[in-house]
Amino acid sequence: MSDTERVVEFAIGGMTCAACSARLEKVLNRQPGMQAHVNLAAERARVRLAPGAEMAAVIAAVAKAGFTATPVDAETREREKAAKAAVYRREVRQFWIALALSLPLVAQMAFMFGGHEQMRELPRWLQFALATPVQFWIGARFYSGAWKALRGGGANMDVLVALGTTMAWALSTVVTVFDLDQHVYFEGGAAVITLVLLGKLLEARAKARTSDAIEALIRLQPKLARVERDGQWVEVPVEALMPGDCFMVRPGESVPVDGEVLDGVSSVNEAMLTGESMPVGKAQGDRVFAATANGEGALRCRATGVGEHTLLAGIIRLVGEAQGSKAPVQRLADRISAIFVPVVCTLAVATWLAWWGLTGDLVMALINAVAVLVIACPCALGLATPTAIMVGTGQGARAGILVRNAEALERAEKIGVLAVDKTGTLTEGVPQVVEWACLRGQPEVALQHAAALEAGSEHPLAKAILAHAATVDRLAVANFSALPGQGVQGEINGRVWRLGAPDWIAGEVDSRVTAWQAAARTVVVLADADGPVALFAIADALRPTSHAAVRRLQAMGIRVVMLTGDNPHTAQAIAAQVGIEDVRAGILPGEKAAAVQVLKADGVLVGMVGDGINDAPALAAADVGFAMGAGSDAAIEAADLTLIRADLHGVADAIALSHATLRKIRQNLFFAFIYNVLGIPLAALGWLNPVVAGAAMAMSSVSVVSNSLLLKRWQPERGTH
């Protein structure tokens, strides 16, 4: 029994429409210790299990509701794929048989409606013989699904199809057996079942394409790796690699796991991660990622991330979670689907009674009631949102945009203010000492003391000073302390030294500070008890794309605000270069989240872009957090969207993807609603034959999925800037 909370994904079998997924979700959420989201399009359920809750309880609850559940892992995916392929082939065969049996029935009606009244209809016993296998053999799936739904206390599309076609078949059979002077409607039930089956086949084929992105990602990772064992290079399964193992990537091969280059020089195509086709140079100390394609050189690497801990595995996990999540816009559709079938059945009964009472024609009343039942399938409503989410998040993954959940994707569309960090977001994030001055004493001594104070620090400014003082001897530091956002201090040879921001250092600082800051340089001052000793001007080059990206965001109607811990002079200089007018400088790491809350107080949705650990609280506080993929794990964990490529254009692309996906969802919901709003009254008024209603119902689901697939045309625009 697990004592920690966990999320488990299950493959669900037996769902046929939105009512099924809504009912199953309700059943699971009623179970103790379970929180579930059910995705009709992906046929998946993601269940959050509280400590003490077991997977067996989920499987049992799903079975009681009339469905099947299987935990998803790599082997499950393959088995499920093979099983779906076998079912698809069987259903294709059944469709052709149903078509062959139904065509003679429909053809005779077409000839009669076409003005060939002299053509006699087929003998009723032959019509009975043709229609009955379609009704009870080909249509057995509808009876089975209806029984499971009713047994579980709900109703779904299968109930509507089974009820409607059975009524048409039963009426026609009574007329045939007792040789009554009345038209038979064997062609109605047979044609409806055949058309619904065709719609299901087309829908299944289209739905399979919505998961192309995640399938493509899974196929990318190599199966074998060349690993060093006892001085020999041997091929082993990728699953056998452990962190620290040494592996070789030869020219033209794919990198098996995440790692660090030990030796060798090459270029690696990382398009599957970043969406950019230009290869990235790799040499000693550089990181490589699983499934990226090596170029012309050989690389010897040390494994740093294997199995579920590779960047690729994280992408697959995030894409799967996003595709299985629900956008808030779907809530209305879910509420409608939950009560849809009982309402439709009530309308069908009302139609039957009204026609019978007004015309006295029991048969006509029954046929119109059947048409209402057949056309009212809520499939399109259930597929409207998840199919668009699946395609949209898949396209995002291909472009290096990882969406944590559908809710974040929907919120991104409404962003009015975007707060951006400076270092590592607008700039390259690799500061360098571009100028320095020793104010008193010997220059080498000043460098020694500065390097001693910054030794071991991971701060980008500290790394810049350490790199600049790489050749000097290191001194020992006692009583070291750091003040976030200000600087560091410690005792060296019994004397207190400080290194940090000019306004933190006591005493008058050199006039060059203002000039350097005006030139977009960050100034760090080294001082002892007697005052400043040295000045360091540190510059972080602006990303080449930052100016165009900021202009693009502003053109989208988004106000861009800079939040930085740097001094106001340097921050204003950088802001002027990229076109940002609203600058909040000198903000300590702990104050960034509060600054985001201030921006949110204006009543607009606020996005935050950052890459460092100090950005994590602000990313979490924002309505939508964007983490640069090159940043820290803490930032990525706190963000709603992760940009694999460290480029601000990725934020604009993510917002554009949000607009495109939400536009498709709204189109789908409109089509689904309008279809039912128009179709049900037409059927109730007797203006739709059950056969036409069946065709319209089948095509509605296909049209919604096909409309979602048009999202595959979406491409990021960053390549044009």
PDB file of N, CA, C and O in Angstrom, residues 29 186 213 339-340 362 419 452 461 467 479 555 590 687:
ATOM      1  N   ASN A  29     -14.499  10.027  -9.114  1.00  0.00           N
ATOM      2  CA  ASN A  29     -14.339  11.113  -8.145  1.00  0.00           C
ATOM      3  C   ASN A  29     -15.168  10.902  -6.886  1.00  0.00           C
ATOM      4  O   ASN A  29     -14.940  11.574  -5.875  1.00  0.00           O
ATOM      5  N   PHE A 186     -37.125  -1.459 -42.403  1.00  0.00           N
ATOM      6  CA  PHE A 186     -35.906  -2.222 -42.153  1.00  0.00           C
ATOM      7  C   PHE A 186     -34.665  -1.439 -42.593  1.00  0.00           C
ATOM      8  O   PHE A 186     -33.603  -1.523 -41.981  1.00  0.00           O
ATOM      9  N   ALA A 213       1.956  13.176 -32.222  1.00  0.00           N
ATOM     10  CA  ALA A 213       3.104  13.870 -31.639  1.00  0.00           C
ATOM     11  C   ALA A 213       3.760  13.043 -30.541  1.00  0.00           C
ATOM     12  O   ALA A 213       4.976  12.870 -30.534  1.00  0.00           O
ATOM     13  N   ILE A 339     -26.403  15.207 -18.669  1.00  0.00           N
ATOM     14  CA  ILE A 339     -27.866  15.107 -18.625  1.00  0.00           C
ATOM     15  C   ILE A 339     -28.469  14.953 -20.024  1.00  0.00           C
ATOM     16  O   ILE A 339     -29.691  14.904 -20.170  1.00  0.00           O
ATOM     17  N   PHE A 340     -27.592  14.843 -21.034  1.00  0.00           N
ATOM     18  CA  PHE A 340     -28.060  14.914 -22.411  1.00  0.00           C
ATOM     19  C   PHE A 340     -28.952  13.734 -22.790  1.00  0.00           C
ATOM     20  O   PHE A 340     -30.047  13.915 -23.341  1.00  0.00           O
ATOM     21  N   LEU A 362     -49.567   6.044 -35.787  1.00  0.00           N
ATOM     22  CA  LEU A 362     -48.613   5.499 -34.816  1.00  0.00           C
ATOM     23  C   LEU A 362     -47.244   5.266 -35.440  1.00  0.00           C
ATOM     24  O   LEU A 362     -46.206   5.527 -34.834  1.00  0.00           O
ATOM     25  N   ALA A 419       5.572  39.809 -17.261  1.00  0.00           N
ATOM     26  CA  ALA A 419       6.750  40.214 -16.506  1.00  0.00           C
ATOM     27  C   ALA A 419       7.930  39.355 -16.942  1.00  0.00           C
ATOM     28  O   ALA A 419       7.814  38.128 -17.007  1.00  0.00           O
ATOM     29  N   ALA A 452      38.417  35.038  -3.801  1.00  0.00           N
ATOM     30  CA  ALA A 452      38.217  34.304  -2.545  1.00  0.00           C
ATOM     31  C   ALA A 452      36.782  34.447  -2.061  1.00  0.00           C
ATOM     32  O   ALA A 452      36.159  33.473  -1.600  1.00  0.00           O
ATOM     33  N   LEU A 461      27.104  36.435 -11.687  1.00  0.00           N
ATOM     34  CA  LEU A 461      28.107  37.475 -11.512  1.00  0.00           C
ATOM     35  C   LEU A 461      29.362  36.928 -10.835  1.00  0.00           C
ATOM     36  O   LEU A 461      30.486  37.321 -11.158  1.00  0.00           O
ATOM     37  N   ALA A 467      35.971  33.636 -13.355  1.00  0.00           N
ATOM     38  CA  ALA A 467      36.591  33.390 -14.657  1.00  0.00           C
ATOM     39  C   ALA A 467      37.647  34.443 -14.960  1.00  0.00           C
ATOM     40  O   ALA A 467      38.705  34.139 -15.524  1.00  0.00           O
ATOM     41  N   ASN A 479      34.235  33.251   8.403  1.00  0.00           N
ATOM     42  CA  ASN A 479      32.997  33.976   8.738  1.00  0.00           C
ATOM     43  C   ASN A 479      32.294  34.528   7.492  1.00  0.00           C
ATOM     44  O   ASN A 479      31.879  35.694   7.455  1.00  0.00           O
ATOM     45  N   ALA A 555       2.894  43.905 -29.977  1.00  0.00           N
ATOM     46  CA  ALA A 555       1.946  43.938 -31.096  1.00  0.00           C
ATOM     47  C   ALA A 555       0.747  43.038 -30.834  1.00  0.00           C
ATOM     48  O   ALA A 555      -0.332  43.243 -31.408  1.00  0.00           O
ATOM     49  N   GLY A 590      13.227  37.502  -3.162  1.00  0.00           N
ATOM     50  CA  GLY A 590      12.000  37.215  -2.432  1.00  0.00           C
ATOM     51  C   GLY A 590      10.876  38.186  -2.717  1.00  0.00           C
ATOM     52  O   GLY A 590       9.725  37.953  -2.337  1.00  0.00           O
ATOM     53  N   TRP A 687     -38.982  16.289 -40.340  1.00  0.00           N
ATOM     54  CA  TRP A 687     -38.296  16.728 -41.552  1.00  0.00           C
ATOM     55  C   TRP A 687     -37.002  15.961 -41.798  1.00  0.00           C
ATOM     56  O   TRP A 687     -36.294  16.237 -42.757  1.00  0.00           O
TER      57      TRP A 687
END
